[in-house]
Tab-separated table of C-alpha atoms in Angstrom:
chain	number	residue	atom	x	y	z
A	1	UNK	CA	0.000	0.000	0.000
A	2	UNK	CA	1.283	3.828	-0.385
A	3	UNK	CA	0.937	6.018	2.139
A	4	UNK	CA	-0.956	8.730	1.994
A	5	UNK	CA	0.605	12.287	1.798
A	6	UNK	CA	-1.365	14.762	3.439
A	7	UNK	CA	-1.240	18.569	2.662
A	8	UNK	CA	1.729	20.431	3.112
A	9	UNK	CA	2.181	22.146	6.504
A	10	UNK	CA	5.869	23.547	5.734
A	11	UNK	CA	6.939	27.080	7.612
A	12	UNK	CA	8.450	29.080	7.094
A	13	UNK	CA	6.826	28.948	3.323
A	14	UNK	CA	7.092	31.011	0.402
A	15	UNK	CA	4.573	33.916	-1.301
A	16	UNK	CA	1.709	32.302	-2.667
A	17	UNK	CA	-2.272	34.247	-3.458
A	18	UNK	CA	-3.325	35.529	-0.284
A	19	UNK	CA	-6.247	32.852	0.099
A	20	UNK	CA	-3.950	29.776	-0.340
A	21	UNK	CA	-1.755	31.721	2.513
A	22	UNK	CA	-4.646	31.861	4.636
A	23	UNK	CA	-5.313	27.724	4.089
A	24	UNK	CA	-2.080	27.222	4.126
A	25	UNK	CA	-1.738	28.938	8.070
A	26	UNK	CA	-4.766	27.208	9.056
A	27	UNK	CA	-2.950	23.953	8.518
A	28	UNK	CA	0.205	24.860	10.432
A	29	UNK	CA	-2.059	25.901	13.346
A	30	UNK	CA	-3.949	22.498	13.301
A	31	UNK	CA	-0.547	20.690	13.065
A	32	UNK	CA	0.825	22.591	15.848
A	33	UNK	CA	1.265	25.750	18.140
A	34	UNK	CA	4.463	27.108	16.779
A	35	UNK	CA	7.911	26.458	14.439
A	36	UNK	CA	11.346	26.528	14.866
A	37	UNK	CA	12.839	28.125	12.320
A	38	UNK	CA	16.554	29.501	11.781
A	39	UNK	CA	16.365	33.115	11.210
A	40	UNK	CA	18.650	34.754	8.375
A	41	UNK	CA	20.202	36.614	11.815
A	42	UNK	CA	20.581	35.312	15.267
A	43	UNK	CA	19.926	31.582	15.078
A	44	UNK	CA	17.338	29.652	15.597
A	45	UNK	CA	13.637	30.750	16.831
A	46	UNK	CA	10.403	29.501	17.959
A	47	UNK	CA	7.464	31.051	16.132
A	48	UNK	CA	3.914	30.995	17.591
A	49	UNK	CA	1.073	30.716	15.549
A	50	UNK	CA	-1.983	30.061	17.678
A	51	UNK	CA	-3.413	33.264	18.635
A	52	UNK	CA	-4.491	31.974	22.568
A	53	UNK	CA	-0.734	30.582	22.631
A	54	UNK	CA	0.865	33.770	21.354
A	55	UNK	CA	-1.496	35.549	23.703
A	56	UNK	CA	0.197	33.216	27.036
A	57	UNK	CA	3.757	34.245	25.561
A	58	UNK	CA	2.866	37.721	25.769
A	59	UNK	CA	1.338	37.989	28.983
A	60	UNK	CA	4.084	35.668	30.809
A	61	UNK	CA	7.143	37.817	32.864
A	62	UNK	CA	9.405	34.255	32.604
A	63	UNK	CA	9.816	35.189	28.649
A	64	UNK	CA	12.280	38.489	28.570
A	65	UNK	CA	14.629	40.496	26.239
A	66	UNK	CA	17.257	41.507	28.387
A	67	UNK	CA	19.634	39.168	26.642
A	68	UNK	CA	19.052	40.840	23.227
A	69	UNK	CA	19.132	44.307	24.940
A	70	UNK	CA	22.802	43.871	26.749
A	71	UNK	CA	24.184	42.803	23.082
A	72	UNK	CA	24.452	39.100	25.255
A	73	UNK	CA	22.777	37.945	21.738
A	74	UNK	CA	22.063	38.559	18.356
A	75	UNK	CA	18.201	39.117	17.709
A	76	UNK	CA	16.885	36.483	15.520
A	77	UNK	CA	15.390	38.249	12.816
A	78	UNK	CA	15.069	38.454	9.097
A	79	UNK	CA	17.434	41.691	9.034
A	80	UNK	CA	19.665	42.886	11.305
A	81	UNK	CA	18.025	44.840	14.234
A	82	UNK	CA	19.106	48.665	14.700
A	83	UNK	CA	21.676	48.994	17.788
A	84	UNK	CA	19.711	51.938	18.833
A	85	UNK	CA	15.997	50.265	18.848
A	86	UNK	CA	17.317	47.840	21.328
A	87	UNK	CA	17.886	50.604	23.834
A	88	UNK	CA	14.553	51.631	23.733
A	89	UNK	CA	11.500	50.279	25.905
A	90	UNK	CA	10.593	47.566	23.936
A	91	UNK	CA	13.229	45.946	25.156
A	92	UNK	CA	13.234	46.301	28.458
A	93	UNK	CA	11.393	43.870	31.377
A	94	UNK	CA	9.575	44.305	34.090
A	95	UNK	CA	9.857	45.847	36.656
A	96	UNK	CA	11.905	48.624	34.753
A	97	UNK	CA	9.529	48.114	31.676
A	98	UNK	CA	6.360	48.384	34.161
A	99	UNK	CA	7.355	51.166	35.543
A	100	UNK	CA	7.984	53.322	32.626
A	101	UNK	CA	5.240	51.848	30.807
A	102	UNK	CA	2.719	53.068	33.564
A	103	UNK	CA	3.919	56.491	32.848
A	104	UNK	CA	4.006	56.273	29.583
A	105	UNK	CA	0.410	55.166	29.052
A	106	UNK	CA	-0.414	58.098	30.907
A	107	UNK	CA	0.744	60.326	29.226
A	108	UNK	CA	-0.482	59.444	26.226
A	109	UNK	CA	-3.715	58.780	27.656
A	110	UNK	CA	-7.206	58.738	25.358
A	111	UNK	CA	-7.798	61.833	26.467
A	112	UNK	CA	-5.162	63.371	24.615
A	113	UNK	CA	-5.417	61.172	21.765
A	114	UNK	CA	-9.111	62.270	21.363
A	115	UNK	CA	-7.842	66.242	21.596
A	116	UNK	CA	-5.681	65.464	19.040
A	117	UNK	CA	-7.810	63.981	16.516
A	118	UNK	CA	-9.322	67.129	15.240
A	119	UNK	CA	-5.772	68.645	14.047
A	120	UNK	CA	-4.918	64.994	12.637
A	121	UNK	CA	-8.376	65.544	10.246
A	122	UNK	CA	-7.498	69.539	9.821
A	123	UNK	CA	-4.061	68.579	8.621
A	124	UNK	CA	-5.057	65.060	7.012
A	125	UNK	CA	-7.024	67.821	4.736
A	126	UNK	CA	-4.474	70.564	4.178
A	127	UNK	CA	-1.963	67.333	2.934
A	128	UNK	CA	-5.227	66.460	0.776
A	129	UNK	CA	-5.426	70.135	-0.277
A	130	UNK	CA	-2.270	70.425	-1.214
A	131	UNK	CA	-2.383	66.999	-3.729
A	132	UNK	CA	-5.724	67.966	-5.664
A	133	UNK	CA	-4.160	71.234	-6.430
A	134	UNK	CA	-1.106	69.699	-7.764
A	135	UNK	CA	-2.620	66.723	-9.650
A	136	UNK	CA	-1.353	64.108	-11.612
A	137	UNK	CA	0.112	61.234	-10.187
A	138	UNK	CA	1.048	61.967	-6.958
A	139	UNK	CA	3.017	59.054	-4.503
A	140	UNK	CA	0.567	58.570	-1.459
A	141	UNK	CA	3.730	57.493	0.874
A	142	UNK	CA	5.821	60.608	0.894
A	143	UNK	CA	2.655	63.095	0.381
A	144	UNK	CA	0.127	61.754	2.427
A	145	UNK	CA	0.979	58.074	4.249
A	146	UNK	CA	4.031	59.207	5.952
A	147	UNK	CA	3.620	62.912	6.753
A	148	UNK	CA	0.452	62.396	8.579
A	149	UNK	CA	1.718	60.341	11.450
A	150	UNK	CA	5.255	62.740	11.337
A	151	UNK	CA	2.955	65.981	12.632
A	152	UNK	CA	1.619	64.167	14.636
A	153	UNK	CA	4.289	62.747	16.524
A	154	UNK	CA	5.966	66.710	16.547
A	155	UNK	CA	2.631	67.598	18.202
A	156	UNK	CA	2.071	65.062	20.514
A	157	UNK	CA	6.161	65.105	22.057
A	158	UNK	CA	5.834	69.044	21.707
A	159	UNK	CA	8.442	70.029	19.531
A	160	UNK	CA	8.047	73.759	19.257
A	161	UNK	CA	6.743	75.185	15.163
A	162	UNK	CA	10.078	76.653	14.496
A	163	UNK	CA	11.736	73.780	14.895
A	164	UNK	CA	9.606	71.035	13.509
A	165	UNK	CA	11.530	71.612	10.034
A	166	UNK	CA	14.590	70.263	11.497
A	167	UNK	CA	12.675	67.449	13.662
A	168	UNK	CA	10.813	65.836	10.705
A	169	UNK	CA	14.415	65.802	8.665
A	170	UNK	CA	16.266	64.073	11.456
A	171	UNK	CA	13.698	61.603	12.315
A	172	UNK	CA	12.076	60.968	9.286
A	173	UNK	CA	15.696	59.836	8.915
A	174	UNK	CA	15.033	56.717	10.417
A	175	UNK	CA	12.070	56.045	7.680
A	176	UNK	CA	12.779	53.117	5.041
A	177	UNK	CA	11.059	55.667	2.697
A	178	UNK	CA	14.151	58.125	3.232
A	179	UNK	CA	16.917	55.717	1.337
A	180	UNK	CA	19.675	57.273	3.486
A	181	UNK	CA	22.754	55.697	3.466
A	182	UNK	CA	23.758	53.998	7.311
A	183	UNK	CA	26.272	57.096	7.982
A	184	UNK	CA	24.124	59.906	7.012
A	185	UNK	CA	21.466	57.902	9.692
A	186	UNK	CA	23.922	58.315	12.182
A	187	UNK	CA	24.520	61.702	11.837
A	188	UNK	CA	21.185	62.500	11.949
A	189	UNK	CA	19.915	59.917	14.607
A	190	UNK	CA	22.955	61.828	17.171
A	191	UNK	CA	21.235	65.002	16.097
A	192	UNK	CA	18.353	63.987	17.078
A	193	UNK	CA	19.349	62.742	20.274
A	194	UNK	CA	20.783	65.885	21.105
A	195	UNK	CA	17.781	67.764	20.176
A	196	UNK	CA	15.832	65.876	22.188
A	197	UNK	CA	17.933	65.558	25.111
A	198	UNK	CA	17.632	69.764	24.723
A	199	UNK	CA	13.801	69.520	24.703
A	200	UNK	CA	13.369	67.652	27.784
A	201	UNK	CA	15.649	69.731	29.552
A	202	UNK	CA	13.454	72.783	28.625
A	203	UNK	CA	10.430	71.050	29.712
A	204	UNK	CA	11.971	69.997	32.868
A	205	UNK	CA	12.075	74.221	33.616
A	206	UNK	CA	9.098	75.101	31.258
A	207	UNK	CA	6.344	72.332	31.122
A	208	UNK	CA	3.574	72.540	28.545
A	209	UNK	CA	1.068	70.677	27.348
A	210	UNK	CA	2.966	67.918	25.641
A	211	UNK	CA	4.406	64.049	26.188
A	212	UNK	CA	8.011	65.373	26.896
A	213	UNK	CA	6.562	67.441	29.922
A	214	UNK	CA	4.570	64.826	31.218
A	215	UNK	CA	6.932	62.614	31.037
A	216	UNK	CA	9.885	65.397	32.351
A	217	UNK	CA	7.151	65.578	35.581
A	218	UNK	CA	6.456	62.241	35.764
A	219	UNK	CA	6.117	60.258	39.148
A	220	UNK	CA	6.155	56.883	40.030
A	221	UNK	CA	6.070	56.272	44.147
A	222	UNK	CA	8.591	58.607	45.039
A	223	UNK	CA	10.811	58.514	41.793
A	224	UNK	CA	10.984	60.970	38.665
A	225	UNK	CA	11.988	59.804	35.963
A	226	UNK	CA	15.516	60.385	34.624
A	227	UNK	CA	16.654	61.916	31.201
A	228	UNK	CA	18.381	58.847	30.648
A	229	UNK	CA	14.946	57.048	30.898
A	230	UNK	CA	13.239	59.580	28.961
A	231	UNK	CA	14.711	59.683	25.551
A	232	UNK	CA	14.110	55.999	24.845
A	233	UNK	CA	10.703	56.399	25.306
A	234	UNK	CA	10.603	59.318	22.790
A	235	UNK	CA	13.072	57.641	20.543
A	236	UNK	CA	10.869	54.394	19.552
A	237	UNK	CA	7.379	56.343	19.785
A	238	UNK	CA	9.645	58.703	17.000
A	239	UNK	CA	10.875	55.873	14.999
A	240	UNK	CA	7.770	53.469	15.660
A	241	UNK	CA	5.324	56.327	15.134
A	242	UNK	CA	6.386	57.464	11.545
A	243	UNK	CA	7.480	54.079	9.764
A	244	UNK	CA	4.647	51.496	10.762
A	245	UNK	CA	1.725	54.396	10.837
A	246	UNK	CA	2.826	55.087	7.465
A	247	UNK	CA	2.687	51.452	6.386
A	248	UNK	CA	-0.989	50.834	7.987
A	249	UNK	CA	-1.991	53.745	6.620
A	250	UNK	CA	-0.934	52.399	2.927
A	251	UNK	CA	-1.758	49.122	3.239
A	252	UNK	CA	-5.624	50.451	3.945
A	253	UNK	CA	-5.510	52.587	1.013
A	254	UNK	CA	-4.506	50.143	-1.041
A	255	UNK	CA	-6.300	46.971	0.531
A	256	UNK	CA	-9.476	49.348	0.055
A	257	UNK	CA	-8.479	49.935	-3.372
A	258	UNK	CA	-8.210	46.418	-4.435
A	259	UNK	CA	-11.190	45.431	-3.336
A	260	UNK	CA	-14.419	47.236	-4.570
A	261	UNK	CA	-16.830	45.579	-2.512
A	262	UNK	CA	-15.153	47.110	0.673
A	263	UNK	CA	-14.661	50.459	-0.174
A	264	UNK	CA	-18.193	50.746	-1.608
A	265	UNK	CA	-19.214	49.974	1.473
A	266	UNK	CA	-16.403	52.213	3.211
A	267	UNK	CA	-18.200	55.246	1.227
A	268	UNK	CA	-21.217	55.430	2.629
A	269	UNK	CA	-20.281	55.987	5.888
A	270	UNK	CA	-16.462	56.831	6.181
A	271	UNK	CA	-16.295	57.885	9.863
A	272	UNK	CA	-18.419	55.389	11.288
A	273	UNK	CA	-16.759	52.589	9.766
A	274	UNK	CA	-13.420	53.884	10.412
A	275	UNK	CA	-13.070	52.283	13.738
A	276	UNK	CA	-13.728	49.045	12.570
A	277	UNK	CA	-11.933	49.131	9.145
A	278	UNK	CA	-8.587	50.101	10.844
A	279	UNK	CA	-8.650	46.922	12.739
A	280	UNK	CA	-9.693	44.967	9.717
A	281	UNK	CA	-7.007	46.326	8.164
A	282	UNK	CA	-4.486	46.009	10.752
A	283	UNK	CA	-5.400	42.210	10.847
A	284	UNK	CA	-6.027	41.173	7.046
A	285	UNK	CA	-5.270	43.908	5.116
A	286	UNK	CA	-2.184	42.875	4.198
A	287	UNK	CA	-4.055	39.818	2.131
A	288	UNK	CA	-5.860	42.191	0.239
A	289	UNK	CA	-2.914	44.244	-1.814
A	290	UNK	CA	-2.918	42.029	-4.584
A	291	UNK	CA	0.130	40.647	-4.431
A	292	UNK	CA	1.355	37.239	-3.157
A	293	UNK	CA	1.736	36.200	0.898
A	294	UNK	CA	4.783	34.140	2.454
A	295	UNK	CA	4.833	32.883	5.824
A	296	UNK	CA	7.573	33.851	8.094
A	297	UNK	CA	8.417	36.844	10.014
A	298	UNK	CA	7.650	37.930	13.925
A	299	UNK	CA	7.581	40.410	16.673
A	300	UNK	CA	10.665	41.173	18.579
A	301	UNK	CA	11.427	38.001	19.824
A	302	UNK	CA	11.538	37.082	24.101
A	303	UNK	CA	14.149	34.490	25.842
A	304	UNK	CA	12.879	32.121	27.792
A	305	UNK	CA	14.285	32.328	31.555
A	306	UNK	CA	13.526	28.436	32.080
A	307	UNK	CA	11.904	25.500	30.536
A	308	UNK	CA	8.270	26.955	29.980
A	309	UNK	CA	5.025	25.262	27.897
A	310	UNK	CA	2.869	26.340	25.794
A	311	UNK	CA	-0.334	24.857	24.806
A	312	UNK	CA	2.001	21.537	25.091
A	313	UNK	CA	4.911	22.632	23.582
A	314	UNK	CA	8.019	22.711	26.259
A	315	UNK	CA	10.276	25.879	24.900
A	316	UNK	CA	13.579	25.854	27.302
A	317	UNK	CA	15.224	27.644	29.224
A	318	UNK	CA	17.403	30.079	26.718
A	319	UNK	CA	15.527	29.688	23.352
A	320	UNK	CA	14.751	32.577	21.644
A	321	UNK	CA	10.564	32.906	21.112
A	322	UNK	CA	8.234	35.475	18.940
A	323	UNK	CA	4.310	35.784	17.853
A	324	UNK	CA	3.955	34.924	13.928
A	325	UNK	CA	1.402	37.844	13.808
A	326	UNK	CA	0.128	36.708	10.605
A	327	UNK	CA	-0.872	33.837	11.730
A	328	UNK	CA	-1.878	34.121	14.853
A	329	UNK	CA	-4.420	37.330	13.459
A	330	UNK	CA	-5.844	34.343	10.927
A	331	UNK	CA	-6.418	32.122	13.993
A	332	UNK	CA	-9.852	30.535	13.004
A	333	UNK	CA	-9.823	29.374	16.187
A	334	UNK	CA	-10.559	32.756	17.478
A	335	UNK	CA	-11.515	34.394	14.440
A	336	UNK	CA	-14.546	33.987	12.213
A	337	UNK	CA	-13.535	33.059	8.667
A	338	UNK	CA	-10.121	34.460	9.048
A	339	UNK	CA	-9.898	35.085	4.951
A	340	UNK	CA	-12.828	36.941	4.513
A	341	UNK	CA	-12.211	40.885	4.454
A	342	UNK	CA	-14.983	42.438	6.156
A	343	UNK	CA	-14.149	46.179	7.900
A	344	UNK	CA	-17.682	45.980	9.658
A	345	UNK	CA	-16.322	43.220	11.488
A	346	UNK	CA	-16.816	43.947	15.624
A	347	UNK	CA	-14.856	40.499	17.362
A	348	UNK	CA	-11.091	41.374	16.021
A	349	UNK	CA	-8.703	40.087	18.571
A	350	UNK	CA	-5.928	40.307	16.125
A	351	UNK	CA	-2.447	40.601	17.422
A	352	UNK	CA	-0.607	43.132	14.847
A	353	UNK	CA	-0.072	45.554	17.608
A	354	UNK	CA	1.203	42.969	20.311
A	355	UNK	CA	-0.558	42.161	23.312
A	356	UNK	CA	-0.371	42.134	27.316
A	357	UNK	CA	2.779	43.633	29.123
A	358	UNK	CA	4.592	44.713	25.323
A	359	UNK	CA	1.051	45.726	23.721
A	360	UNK	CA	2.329	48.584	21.510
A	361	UNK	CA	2.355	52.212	23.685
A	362	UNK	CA	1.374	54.353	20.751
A	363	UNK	CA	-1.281	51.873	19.724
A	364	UNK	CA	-3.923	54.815	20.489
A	365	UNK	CA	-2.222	57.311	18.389
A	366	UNK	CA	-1.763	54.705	15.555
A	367	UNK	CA	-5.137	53.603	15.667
A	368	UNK	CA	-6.494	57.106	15.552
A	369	UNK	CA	-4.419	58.301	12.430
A	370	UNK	CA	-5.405	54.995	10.485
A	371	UNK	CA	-9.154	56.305	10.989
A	372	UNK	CA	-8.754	59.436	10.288
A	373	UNK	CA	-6.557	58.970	7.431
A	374	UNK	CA	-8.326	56.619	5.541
A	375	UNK	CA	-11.393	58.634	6.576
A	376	UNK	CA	-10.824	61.518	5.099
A	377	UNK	CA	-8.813	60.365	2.025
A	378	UNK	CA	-11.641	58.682	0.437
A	379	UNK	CA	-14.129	61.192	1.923
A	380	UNK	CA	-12.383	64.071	-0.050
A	381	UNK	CA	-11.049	61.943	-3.126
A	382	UNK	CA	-13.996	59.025	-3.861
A	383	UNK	CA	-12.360	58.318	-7.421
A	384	UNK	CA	-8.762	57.994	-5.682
A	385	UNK	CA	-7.203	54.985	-8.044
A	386	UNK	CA	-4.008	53.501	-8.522
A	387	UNK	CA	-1.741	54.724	-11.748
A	388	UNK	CA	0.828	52.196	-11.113
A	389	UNK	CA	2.617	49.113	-9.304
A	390	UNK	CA	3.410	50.168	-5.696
A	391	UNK	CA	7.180	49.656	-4.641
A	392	UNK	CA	8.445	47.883	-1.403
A	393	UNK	CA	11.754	47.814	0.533
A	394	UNK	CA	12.338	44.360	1.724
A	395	UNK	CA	16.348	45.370	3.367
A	396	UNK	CA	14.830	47.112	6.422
A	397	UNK	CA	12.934	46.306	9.483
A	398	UNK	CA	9.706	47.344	8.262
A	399	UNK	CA	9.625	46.186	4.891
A	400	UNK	CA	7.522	49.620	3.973
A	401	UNK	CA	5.688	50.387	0.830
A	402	UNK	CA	7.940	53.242	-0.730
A	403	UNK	CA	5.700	54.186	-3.503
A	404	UNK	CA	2.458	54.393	-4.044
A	405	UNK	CA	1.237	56.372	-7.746
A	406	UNK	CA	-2.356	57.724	-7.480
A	407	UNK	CA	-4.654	60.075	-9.014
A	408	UNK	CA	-7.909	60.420	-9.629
């Protein structure tokens, strides 16, 4: 007799259509609750797919990145991980990372994010303004996608008008959309730092209405917080808040633009389905750009302190460990037919923005611009359409759309 072959359950696997990807992760999650896979940098990994397993890595304190953030180890990732990001929060654990993270989330609490949303729309429409009167083909990244979330980050850390010219050039730096070579990054990341090392100081004496002074007046039991503590913070809400906004934000456009159905729908009520096409979009839009879907990339990855299992697998003591977001957001387990792109869908528990104790801080702010940027875009420009192929960058952290040609 032959034995019967039954359908591939290979990861990590290469691009294929988007619903064959979706099949294809369904089958890895009812083979088993992660991979181990041998990342291009830093060795081998275990990737979770099972969105209630990824969800138990997340939330436990024995998993931690302290190894990765003393330079111990290499992070195992598909590119090589900025020095500088892994000085940042992100990589911290508790009860450092608690502590800061307490603060943080006050600061940027949803009251400010609300009080911010009507400059978001105000300048969402002067960047709108400012492409109808030019015309054409215009590139949706560098005129719209990524100069959004830039303001808003000036605004929201308080960087004064007259110097917001300088600000946007050294951080937007950092931005996969920039194409700066790794020296001219340098220069202008340790600009940057001095700038904002400057800024906080200022606060520290003047306090406004801003992140930087609420941070610079911060308290935690009897402790302030130091400027050595602060610029981290403002360095990965900087570099966090301009590249991956800007991708969201231009994976919605375009998911919405492949997909008529959707945006028809989108139309008729823009700002009441914004909410819940920003998290459809955060979770599947990605499927929806038309262009083939691999399997195999992850959050910043976690060590594990001691042997440690997870829905019955034993990961030990020093492996490395990160969510496969993908999959894990495609968890039909948890999700309702996990292929279907629907942005009136209300039970989303996807897991693009993390989860538990390293659920992303400026997830407010992100999720706010998304709405409002999609929002308004196709409320102001309803025959928005693509005039060409977008471009990606596939050497950096983000992999980022670079290019996006539309007109009307």
């Amino acid at each position: 007799m032959t034995a019967t072959v039954g359908p591939s359950t290979e990861y990590p696997f290469a691009p294929r259509p988007a619903p064959e990807a979706v099949e294809h992760l369904r089958r890895i999650m009812a083979d088993r609750p992660m991979s181990k896979v041998t990342m291009p940098y830093g060795g081998d990994l275990w990737l979770v797919h099972r969105n209630r397993a990824a969800r138990q890595l997340l939330s436990d304190p024995r998993f931690v990145r302290e190894p990765f953030r003393t330079g111990e180890r290499v992070v195992p990732f598909f590119v090589p991980f900025p020095d500088f990001l892994r000085s940042t929060l992100q990589f911290e654990d508790p009860p450092q990372h608690t502590k800061l993270r307490k603060l943080v989330q006050k600061a940027i609490s949803p009251r400010r994010v609300r009080d911010m949303r009507a400059s978001a729309v105000a300048f969402a429409n002067e960047l709108i303004d400012s492409m109808l009167a030019r015309g054409g083909v215009r590139n949706l990244v560098s005129e719209y996608a990524a100069a959004l979330p830039i303001e808003m980050i000036s605004s929201l850390l308080g960087v004064p008008s007259s110097d917001r010219e300088s600000f946007e050039r050294w951080s937007s730096s950092t931005m996969s959309v920039a194409g700066k070579s790794e020296q001219e990054i340098a220069a202008d990341l340790a600009e940057l730092t001095d700038y904002m090392t400057g800024l906080i100081a200022k606060r520290r004496e003047d306090p406004r209405d801003d992140l930087l002074s609420s941070l610079a007046h911060a308290r935690e039991r009897d402790e302030t917080l130091t400027d050595a503590e602060i610029l981290p913070i403002a360095l990965i809400l900087i570099v966090a808040g301009f590249d991956n906004t800007a991708n969201f934000l231009c994976t919605g456009v375009l998911s919405l633009l492949h997909s008529d159905e959707q945006r028809e729908l989108f139309m008729t009520d823009p700002d009441g389905l914004a909410p819940t096409a920003a998290e459809e979009i955060l979770r599947h839009g990605g499927f929806e750009m038309g262009r083939p879907v691999g399997g195999g990339g992850g959050l910043v990855p976690f060590v594990a302190t001691e042997d440690i299992v997870i829905d019955g697998q034993t990961v030990a003591a020093g492996e490395a460990i990160a969510v496969d977001p993908s999959a894990a957001s495609h968890d039909p387990e948890v999700i309702d037919d996990p292929g279907r792109f629907d942005i009136s869908r209300t039970d989303n528990p996807h897991l693009i923005l993390s989860h538990g104790l390293h659920h992303c801080l400026g997830a407010p702010l992100a999720r706010m611009e998304l709405q409002v940027g999609i929002a308004e875009l196709f409320k102001r420009v309803p025959g928005l359409r693509l005039a060409g192929e977008p471009v990606y960058r596939y050497d950096v952290l983000t992999q980022p759309m670079t290019s996006l040609p539309v007109t009307w």
